[in-house]
Structure formats: structure tokens, C-alpha cells
mmCIF file of C-alpha atoms in Angstrom:
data_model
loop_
_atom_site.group_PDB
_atom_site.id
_atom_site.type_symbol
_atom_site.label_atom_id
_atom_site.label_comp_id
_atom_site.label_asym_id
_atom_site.label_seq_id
_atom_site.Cartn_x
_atom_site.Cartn_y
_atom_site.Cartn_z
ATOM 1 C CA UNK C 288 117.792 150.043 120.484
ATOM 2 C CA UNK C 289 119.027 148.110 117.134
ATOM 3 C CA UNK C 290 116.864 147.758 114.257
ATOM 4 C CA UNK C 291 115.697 143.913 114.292
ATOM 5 C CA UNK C 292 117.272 141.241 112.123
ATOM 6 C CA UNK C 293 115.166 138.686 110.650
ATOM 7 C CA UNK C 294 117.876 135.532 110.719
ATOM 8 C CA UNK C 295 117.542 132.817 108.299
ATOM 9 C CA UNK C 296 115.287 134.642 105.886
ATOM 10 C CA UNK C 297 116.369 134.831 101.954
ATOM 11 C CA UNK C 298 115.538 137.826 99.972
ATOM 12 C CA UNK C 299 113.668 135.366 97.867
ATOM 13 C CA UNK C 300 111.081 135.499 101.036
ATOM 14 C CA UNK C 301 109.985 138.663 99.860
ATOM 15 C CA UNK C 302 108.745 139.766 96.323
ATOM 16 C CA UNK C 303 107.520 143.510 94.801
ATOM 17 C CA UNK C 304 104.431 142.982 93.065
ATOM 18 C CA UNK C 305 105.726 144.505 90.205
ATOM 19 C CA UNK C 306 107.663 141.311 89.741
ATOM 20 C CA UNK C 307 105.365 138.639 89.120
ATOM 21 C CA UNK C 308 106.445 134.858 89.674
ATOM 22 C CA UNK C 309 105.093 132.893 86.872
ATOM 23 C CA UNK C 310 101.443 132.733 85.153
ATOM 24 C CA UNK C 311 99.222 133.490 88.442
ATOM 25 C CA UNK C 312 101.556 136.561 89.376
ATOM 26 C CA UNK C 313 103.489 135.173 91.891
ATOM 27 C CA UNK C 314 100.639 133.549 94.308
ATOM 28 C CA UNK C 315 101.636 129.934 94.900
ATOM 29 C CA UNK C 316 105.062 131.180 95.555
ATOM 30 C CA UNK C 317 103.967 133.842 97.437
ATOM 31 C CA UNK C 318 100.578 133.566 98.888
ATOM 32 C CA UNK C 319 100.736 136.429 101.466
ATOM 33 C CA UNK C 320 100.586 139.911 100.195
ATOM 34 C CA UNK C 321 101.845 143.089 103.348
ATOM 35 C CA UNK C 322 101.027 146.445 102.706
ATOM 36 C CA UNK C 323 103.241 148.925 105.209
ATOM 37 C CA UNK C 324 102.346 152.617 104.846
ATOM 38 C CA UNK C 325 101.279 151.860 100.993
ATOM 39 C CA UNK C 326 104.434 149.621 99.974
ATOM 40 C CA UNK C 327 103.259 146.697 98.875
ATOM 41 C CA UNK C 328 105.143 143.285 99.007
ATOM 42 C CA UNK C 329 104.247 139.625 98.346
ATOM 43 C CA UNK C 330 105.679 137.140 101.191
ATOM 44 C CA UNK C 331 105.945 133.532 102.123
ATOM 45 C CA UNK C 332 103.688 133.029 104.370
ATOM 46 C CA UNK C 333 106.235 132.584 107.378
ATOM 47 C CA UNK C 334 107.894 136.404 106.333
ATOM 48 C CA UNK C 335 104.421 137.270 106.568
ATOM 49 C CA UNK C 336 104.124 135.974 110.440
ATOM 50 C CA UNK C 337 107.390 138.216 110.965
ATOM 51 C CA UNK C 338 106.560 141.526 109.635
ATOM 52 C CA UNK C 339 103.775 140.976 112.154
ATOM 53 C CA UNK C 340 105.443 140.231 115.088
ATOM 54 C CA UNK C 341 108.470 142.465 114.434
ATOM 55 C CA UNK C 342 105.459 145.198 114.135
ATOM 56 C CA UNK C 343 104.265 144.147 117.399
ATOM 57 C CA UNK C 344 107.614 144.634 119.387
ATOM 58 C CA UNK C 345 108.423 147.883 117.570
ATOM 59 C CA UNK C 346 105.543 149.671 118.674
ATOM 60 C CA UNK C 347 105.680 148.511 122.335
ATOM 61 C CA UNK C 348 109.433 148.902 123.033
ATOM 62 C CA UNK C 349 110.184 152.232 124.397
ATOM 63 C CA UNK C 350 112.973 154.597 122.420
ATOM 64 C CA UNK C 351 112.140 152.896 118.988
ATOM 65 C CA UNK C 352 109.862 154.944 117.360
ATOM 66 C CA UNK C 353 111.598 154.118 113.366
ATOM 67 C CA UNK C 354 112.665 150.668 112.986
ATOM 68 C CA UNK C 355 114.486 149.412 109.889
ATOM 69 C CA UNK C 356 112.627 146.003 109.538
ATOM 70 C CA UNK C 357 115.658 143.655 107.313
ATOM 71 C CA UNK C 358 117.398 140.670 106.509
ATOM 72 C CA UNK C 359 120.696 139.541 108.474
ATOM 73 C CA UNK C 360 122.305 140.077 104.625
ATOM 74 C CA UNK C 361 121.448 144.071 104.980
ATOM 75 C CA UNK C 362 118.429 143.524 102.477
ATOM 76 C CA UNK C 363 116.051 146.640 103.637
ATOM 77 C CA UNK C 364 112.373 145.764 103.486
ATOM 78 C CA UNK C 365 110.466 148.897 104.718
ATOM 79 C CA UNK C 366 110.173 151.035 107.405
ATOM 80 C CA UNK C 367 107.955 150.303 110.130
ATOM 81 C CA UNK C 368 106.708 153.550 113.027
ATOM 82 C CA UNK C 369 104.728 153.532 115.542
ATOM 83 C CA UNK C 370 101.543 154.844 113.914
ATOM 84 C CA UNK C 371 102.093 151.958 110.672
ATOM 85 C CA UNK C 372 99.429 150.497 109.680
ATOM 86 C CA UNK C 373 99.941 146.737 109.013
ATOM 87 C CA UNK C 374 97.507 145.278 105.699
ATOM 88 C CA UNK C 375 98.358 141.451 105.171
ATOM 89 C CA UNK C 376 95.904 139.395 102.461
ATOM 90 C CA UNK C 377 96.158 135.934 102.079
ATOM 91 C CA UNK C 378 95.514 135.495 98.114
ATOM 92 C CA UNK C 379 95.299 132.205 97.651
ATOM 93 C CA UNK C 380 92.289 131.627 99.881
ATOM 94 C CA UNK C 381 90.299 134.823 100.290
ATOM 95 C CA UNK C 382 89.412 137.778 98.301
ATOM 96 C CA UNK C 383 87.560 139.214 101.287
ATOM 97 C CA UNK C 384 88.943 142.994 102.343
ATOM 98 C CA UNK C 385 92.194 143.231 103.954
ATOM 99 C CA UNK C 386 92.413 142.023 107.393
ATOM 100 C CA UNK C 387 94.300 144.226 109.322
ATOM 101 C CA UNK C 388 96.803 142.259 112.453
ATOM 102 C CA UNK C 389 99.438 143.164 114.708
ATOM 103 C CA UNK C 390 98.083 146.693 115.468
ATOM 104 C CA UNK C 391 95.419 148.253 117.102
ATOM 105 C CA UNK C 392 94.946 152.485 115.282
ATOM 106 C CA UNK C 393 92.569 155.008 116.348
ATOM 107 C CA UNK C 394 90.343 156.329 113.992
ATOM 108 C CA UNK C 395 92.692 159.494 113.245
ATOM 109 C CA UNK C 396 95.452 157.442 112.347
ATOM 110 C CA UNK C 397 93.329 154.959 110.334
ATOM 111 C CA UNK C 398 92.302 157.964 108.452
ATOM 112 C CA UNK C 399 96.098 159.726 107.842
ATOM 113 C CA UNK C 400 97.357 156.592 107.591
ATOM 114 C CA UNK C 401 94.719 156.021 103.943
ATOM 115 C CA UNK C 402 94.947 159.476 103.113
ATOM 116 C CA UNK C 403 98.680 159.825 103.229
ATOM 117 C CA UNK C 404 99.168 158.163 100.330
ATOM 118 C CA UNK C 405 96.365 159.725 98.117
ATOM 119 C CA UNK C 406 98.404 163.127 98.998
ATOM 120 C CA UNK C 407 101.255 161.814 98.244
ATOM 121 C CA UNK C 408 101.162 160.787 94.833
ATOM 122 C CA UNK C 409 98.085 163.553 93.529
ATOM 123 C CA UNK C 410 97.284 167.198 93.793
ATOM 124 C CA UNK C 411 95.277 168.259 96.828
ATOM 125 C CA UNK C 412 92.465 170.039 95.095
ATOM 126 C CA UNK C 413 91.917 166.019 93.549
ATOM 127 C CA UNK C 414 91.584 164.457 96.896
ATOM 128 C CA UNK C 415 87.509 163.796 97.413
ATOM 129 C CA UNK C 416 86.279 162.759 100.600
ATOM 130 C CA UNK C 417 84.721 159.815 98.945
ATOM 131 C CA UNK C 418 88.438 158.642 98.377
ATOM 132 C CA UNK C 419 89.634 159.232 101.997
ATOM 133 C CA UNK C 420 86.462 157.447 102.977
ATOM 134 C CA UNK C 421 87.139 154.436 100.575
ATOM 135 C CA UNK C 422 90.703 154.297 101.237
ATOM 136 C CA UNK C 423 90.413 154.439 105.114
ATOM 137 C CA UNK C 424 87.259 152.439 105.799
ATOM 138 C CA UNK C 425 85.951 154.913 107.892
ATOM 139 C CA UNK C 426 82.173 156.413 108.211
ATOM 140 C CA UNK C 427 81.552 160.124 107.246
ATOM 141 C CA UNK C 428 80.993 160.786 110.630
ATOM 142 C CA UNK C 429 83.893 159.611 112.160
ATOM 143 C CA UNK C 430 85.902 161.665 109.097
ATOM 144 C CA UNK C 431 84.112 164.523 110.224
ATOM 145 C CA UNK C 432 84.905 164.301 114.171
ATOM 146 C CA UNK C 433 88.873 164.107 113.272
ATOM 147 C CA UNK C 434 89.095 166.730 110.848
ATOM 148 C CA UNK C 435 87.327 169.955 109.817
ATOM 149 C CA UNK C 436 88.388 170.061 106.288
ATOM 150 C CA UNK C 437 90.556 167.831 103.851
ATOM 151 C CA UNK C 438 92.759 170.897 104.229
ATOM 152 C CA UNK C 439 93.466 169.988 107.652
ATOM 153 C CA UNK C 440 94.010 166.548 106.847
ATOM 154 C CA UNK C 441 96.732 167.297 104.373
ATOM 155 C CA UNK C 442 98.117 169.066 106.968
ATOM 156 C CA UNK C 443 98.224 165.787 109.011
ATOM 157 C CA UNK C 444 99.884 163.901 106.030
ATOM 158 C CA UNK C 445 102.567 166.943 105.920
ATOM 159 C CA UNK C 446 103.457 166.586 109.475
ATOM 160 C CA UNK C 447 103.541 162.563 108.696
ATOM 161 C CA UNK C 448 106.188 163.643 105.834
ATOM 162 C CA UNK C 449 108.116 165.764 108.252
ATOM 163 C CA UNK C 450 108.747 162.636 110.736
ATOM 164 C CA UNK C 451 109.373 159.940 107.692
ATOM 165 C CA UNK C 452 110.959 161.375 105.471
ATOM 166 C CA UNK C 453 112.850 164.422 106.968
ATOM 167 C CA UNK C 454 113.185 162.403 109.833
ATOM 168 C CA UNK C 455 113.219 159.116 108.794
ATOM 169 C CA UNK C 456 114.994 158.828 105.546
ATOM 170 C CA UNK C 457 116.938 161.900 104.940
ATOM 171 C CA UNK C 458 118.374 162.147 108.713
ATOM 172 C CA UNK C 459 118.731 158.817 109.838
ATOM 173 C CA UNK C 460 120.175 157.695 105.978
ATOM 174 C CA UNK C 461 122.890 160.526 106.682
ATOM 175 C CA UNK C 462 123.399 159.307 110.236
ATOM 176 C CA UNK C 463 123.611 155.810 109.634
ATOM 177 C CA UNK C 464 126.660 156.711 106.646
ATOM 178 C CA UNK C 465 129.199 159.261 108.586
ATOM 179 C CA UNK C 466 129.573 160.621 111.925
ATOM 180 C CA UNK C 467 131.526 163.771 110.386
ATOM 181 C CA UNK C 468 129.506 166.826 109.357
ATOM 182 C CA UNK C 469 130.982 167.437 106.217
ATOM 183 C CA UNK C 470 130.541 163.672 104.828
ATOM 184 C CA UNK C 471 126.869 163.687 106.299
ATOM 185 C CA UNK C 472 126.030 166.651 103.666
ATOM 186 C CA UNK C 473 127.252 164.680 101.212
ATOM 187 C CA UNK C 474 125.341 161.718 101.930
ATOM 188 C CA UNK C 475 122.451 163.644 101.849
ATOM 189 C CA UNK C 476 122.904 162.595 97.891
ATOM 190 C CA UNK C 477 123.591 159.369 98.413
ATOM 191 C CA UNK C 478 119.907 158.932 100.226
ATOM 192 C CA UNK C 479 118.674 160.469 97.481
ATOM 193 C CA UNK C 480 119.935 158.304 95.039
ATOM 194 C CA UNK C 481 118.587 155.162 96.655
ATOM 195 C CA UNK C 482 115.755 157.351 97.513
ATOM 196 C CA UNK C 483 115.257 157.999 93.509
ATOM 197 C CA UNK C 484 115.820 154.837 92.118
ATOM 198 C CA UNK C 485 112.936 153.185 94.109
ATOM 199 C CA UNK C 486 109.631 152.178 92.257
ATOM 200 C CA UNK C 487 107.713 154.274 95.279
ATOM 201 C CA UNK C 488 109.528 157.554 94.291
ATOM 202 C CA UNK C 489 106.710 160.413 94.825
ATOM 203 C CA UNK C 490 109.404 163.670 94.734
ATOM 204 C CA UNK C 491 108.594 165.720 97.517
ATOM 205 C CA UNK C 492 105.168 166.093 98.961
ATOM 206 C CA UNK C 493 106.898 169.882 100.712
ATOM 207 C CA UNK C 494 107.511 171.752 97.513
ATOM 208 C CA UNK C 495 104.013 169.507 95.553
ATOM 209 C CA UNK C 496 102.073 171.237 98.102
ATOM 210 C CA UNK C 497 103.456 174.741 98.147
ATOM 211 C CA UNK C 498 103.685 175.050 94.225
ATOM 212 C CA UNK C 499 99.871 174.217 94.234
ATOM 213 C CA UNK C 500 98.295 176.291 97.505
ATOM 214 C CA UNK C 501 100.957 178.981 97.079
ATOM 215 C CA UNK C 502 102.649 180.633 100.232
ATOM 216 C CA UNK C 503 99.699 182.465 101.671
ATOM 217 C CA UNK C 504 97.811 179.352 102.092
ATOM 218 C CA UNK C 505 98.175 177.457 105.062
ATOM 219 C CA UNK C 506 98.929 174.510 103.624
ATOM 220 C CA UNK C 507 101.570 176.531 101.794
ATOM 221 C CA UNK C 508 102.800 178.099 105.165
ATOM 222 C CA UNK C 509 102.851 174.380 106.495
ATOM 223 C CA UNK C 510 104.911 173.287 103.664
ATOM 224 C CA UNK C 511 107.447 176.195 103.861
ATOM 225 C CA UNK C 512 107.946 175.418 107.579
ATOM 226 C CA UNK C 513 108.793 172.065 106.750
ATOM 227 C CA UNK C 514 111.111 172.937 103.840
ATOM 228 C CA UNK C 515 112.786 175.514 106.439
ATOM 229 C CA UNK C 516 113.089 172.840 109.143
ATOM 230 C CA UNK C 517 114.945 170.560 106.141
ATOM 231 C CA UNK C 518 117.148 173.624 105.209
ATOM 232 C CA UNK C 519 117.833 173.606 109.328
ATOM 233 C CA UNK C 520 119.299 170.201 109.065
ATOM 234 C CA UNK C 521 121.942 171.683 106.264
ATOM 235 C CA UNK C 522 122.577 174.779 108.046
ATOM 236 C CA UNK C 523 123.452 172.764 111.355
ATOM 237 C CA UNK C 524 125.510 170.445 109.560
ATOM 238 C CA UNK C 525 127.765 173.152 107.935
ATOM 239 C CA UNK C 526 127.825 174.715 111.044
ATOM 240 C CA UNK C 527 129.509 171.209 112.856
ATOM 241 C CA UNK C 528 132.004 171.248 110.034
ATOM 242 C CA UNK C 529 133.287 174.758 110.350
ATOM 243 C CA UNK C 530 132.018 176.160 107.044
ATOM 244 C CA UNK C 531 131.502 179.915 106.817
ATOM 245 C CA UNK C 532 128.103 181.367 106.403
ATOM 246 C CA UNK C 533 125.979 178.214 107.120
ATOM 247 C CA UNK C 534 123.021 179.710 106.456
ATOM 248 C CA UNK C 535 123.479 181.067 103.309
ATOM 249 C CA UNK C 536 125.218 178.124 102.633
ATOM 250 C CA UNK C 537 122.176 176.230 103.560
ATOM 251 C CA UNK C 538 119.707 177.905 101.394
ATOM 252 C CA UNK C 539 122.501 177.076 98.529
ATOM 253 C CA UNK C 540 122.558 173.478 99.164
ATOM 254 C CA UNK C 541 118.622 173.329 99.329
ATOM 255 C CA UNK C 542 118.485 174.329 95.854
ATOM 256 C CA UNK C 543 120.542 171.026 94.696
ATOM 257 C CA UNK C 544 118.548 169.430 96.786
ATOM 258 C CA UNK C 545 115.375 170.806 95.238
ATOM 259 C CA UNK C 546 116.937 170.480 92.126
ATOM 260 C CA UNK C 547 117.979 167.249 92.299
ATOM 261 C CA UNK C 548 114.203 165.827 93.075
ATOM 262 C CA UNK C 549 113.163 167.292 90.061
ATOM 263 C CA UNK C 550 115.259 166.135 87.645
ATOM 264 C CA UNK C 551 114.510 162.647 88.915
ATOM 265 C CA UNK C 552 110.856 163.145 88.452
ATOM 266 C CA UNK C 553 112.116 163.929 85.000
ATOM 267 C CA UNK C 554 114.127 160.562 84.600
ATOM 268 C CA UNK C 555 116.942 161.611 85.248
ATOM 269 C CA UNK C 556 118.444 158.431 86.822
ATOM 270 C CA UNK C 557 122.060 160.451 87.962
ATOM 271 C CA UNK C 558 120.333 163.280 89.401
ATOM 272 C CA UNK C 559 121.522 162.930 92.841
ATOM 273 C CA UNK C 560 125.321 162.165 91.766
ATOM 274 C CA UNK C 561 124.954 165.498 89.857
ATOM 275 C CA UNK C 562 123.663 167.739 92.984
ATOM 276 C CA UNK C 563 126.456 165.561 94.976
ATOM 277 C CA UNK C 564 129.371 166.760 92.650
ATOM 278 C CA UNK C 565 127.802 170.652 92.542
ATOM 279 C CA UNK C 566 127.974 169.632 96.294
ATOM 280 C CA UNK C 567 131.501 169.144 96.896
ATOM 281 C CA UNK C 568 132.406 172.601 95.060
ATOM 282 C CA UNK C 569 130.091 174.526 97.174
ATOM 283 C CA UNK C 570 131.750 173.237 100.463
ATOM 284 C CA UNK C 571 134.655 173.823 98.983
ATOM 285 C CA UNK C 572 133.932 177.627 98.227
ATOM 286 C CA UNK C 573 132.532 178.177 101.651
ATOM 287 C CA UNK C 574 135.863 175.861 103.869
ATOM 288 C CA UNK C 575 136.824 178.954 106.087
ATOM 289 C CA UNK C 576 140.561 179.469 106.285
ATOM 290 C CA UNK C 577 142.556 177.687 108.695
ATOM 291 C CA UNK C 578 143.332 180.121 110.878
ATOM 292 C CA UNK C 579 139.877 181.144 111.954
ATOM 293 C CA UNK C 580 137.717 179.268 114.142
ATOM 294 C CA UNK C 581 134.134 179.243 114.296
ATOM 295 C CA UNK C 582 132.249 178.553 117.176
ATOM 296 C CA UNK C 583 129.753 176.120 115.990
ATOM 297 C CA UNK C 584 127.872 175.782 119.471
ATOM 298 C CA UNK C 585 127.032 179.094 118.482
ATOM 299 C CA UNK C 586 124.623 177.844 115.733
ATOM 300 C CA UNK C 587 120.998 177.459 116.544
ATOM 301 C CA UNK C 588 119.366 173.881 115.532
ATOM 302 C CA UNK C 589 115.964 173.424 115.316
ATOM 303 C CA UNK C 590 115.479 170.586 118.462
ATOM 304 C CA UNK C 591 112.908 168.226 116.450
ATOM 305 C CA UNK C 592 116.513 166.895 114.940
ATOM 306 C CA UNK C 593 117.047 165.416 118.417
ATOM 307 C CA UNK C 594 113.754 163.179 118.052
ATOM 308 C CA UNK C 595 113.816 159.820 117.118
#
């Protein structure tokens, strides 16, 4: 199923908050403020309608669990799933709590859905219940019912990661640039890059986690599953193109990958192009002479890379 066009929309239907439209930050011009899974943007009030009714047909239509939500000029909004919460305020005439429309969440989703961003962007030793409670709306009780621990909770957020942004951003960006295997690993860079340059950038949650709990934990074990699963994509890939030794290749590659998130948490705006150049040489040093011919089927891929 294609992603959905909104026709006849301008980009200038659509605002970050971060850029403020006059005096009063933007809220004659745009009065409707959508939140999507913690992106926040500031809408005419007929944008606002659509992200609501796009949301609505996205999470009903079979075979489209990830749905780029955009403009007929290619302008991407945000991505909307099937567990998404929806948040849409009308600031010019009510400061009451967010209502939330278009879809209906069970409590455990209402609850990753909050938390997922508090894990995201701040160590989990400095998530309090009293925050997941705030941020979710939820009673104590109800918290309690869905998960034992906050431990177990950011292992819900982890497993959200996994289907987003393994799934969501890095495979699908790589998919939607190249059909050939070699190009796709390359691409991997170029997600990055817009992936970098975006005022949400949060490096990755994967190697936050593990650096903090440490392998033995289970939340460390979690997040080294989830970094192997990522290195599975790679090793697949370099499989499909014929390179020699995709595995070792693979663990290669995750290092600029690795490498190339944290220089960007530095500021290092060219991060990605770096990696991507590094790239190119390493494929190069593992192309396998002409004359030989791997058997690719051979190579074991983990199936969740035929979800979605």
C-alpha cells in the first residue's frame, strides 16, 4: 500500500515550534498544535483535520503498519504506526490538557507511548515513576498492572526502537533509495545524515542503554540483541552483493555506524558523509574476485527484516 499524499497542502501548512511566526509564536497563523510520537508541529487548522484522518485510515488498513504521512511536493512530515499516539491542542481557544482524537490506545501503549520519549532523550536510572505517570496520564495502578518495574518498561521502549528506527528509518530509508545491495549499505549514511541533521536527533537509544546497564544487565542483553539484529541487516546486505566475509564485514561497518552517531552527538554536522567515504573503502577491500562466486542464499537473515 502507498504512503498517503496530502494534495493541495503547502509546506507553509505546517510549522516546527522552534520557528515561531511573529510576536504570539506562531498562533494566529497556526492555531493547531499535533504531537506524533513526541514531534511536535504547529498546523492550520485544516492540516490538523488531516493528520487525523490520515491517522485513522493508517491504522485500519491492513499491510500498512509505517506510513510516511507527506505533501504531494515530497515534504516528509512524520511517521505515523499503528500504536501512534495522536496529541492535537487548539491554542488559540483552550489551555485545557491535550485532547487526544483519531485513536483509541490501551493503557500499555498509552504508557510506552509517554515513556518512550523520557528514555529516549535521558539515562534510565533518571526515569521516576512520577514522570511516566505525568507524562502518560495514567493511575499508579494501572502503571503497576502493565509493568513490574521501569526496567521492564524500558524494555518496551527498546523493542519500540527496534520497529522505528531499525525498522522504520534505517531499513525502509535504505529501501526506499536502491534496490542493489551494495548502494543500500551506502545509503545507510545517507539516512543518517538526514537522520542527524534533524532538531529530534537523540543518537541511539541501543548503545545509551548498554553503556549505562552494562552487558550483564538485561536491559544491556536487550540492547545488544538489538544492536546484533542491526549488524544482521549489514551482514545480509553484503551477503546480496557478493562481498567476502559478510560477517566480519558487518561488525566492521557497525563501527562507522556507531561511530558516526557519536560524532554527531558531538556536532559534527559531516559525520555521516565521513563513515560513508570510510564506507566505500571497506567494500572495496572486502569485493571478492571475479572469478569466485558466493552463494548468498547461503547467508542466514534474521526474518524480523521481512516485517513491515
Amino acid at each position: 500500500m502507498s504512503s498517503p499524499v496530502i494534495d493541495g497542502r503547502s509546506p507553509d501548512d505546517v510549522a516546527p515550534v522552534a520557528d515561531p511566526q511573529g510576536a504570539d509564536g506562531g498562533r494566529r497563523i497556526y492555531p493547531i498544535e499535533v504531537v506524533v510520537n513526541g514531534r511536535t508541529l504547529r498546523a492550520t487548522r485544516a492540516m490538523g483535520e488531516i493528520f487525523i484522518r490520515t491517522a485513522r485510515v493508517n491504522v485500519t488498513s491492513a499491510g500498512c503498519p509505517l506510513t510516511v504521512l507527506s505533501h504531494s511536493g515530497g515534504v516528509e512530515l512524520l511517521h505515523i504506526t499503528d500504536a501512534t499516539p495522536i496529541v492535537v491542542r487548539d491554542l488559540e481557544t483552550s489551555t485545557s490538557p491535550a485532547t487526544r482524537k483519531g485513536l483509541t490506545m490501551n493503557v500499555s501503549e498509552r504508557i510506552v507511548s509517554a515513556a518512550y520519549g523520557l528514555f529516549a532523550h535521558r539515562a534510565v536510572h533518571e526515569v521516576t515513576r512520577e514522570q511516566v505517570l505525568a507524562a502518560s496520564g495514567v493511575t499508579a495502578e494501572e502503571l503497576d498492572s502493565e509493568f513490574a518495574s521501569l526496567d521492564a518498561l524500558a524494555e518496551a521502549c527498546l523493542r519500540r526502537r527496534e520497529r522505528e528506527w531499525t525498522i522504520g528509518l534505517v531499513r525502509a530509508g535504505v529501501q526506499e533509495r536502491s534496490d542493489r545491495p551494495e548502494e543500500q549499505l551506502l545509503a545507510i549514511f545517507d539516512v543518517f545524515d538526514e537522520w542527524f541533521h534533524r532538531s529530534d536527533y537523540e543518537a541511539c537509544m541501543f548503545v545509551n542503554v548498554l553503556l549505562e546497564m552494562g552487558k550483564d544487565h538485561p536491559l544491556g542483553r536487550a540492547s545488544v540483541e538489538h544492536l546484533t539484529y542491526i549488524r544482521g541487516l549489514v551482514s545480509g546486505l553484503a551477503a546480496e552483493a557478493g562481498l567476502a566475509e559478510p560477517e566480519e564485514f558487518a561488525y566492521s561497518w557497525h563501527i562507522l555506524m556507531k561511530g558516526a552517531i557519536i560524532n554527531a552527538v558531538e556536532g559534527d554536522g559531516a559525520a555521516a558523509r565521513r563513515a560513508q567515504a570510510m564506507g566505500r573503502a571497506l567494500i572495496a577491500q572486502h569485493r571478492r574476485p571475479a572469478e569466485e562466486t558466493p552463494d548468498a542464499a547461503a547467508h542466514q537473515l534474521d526474518p524480523r527484516w521481512a516485517l513491515g
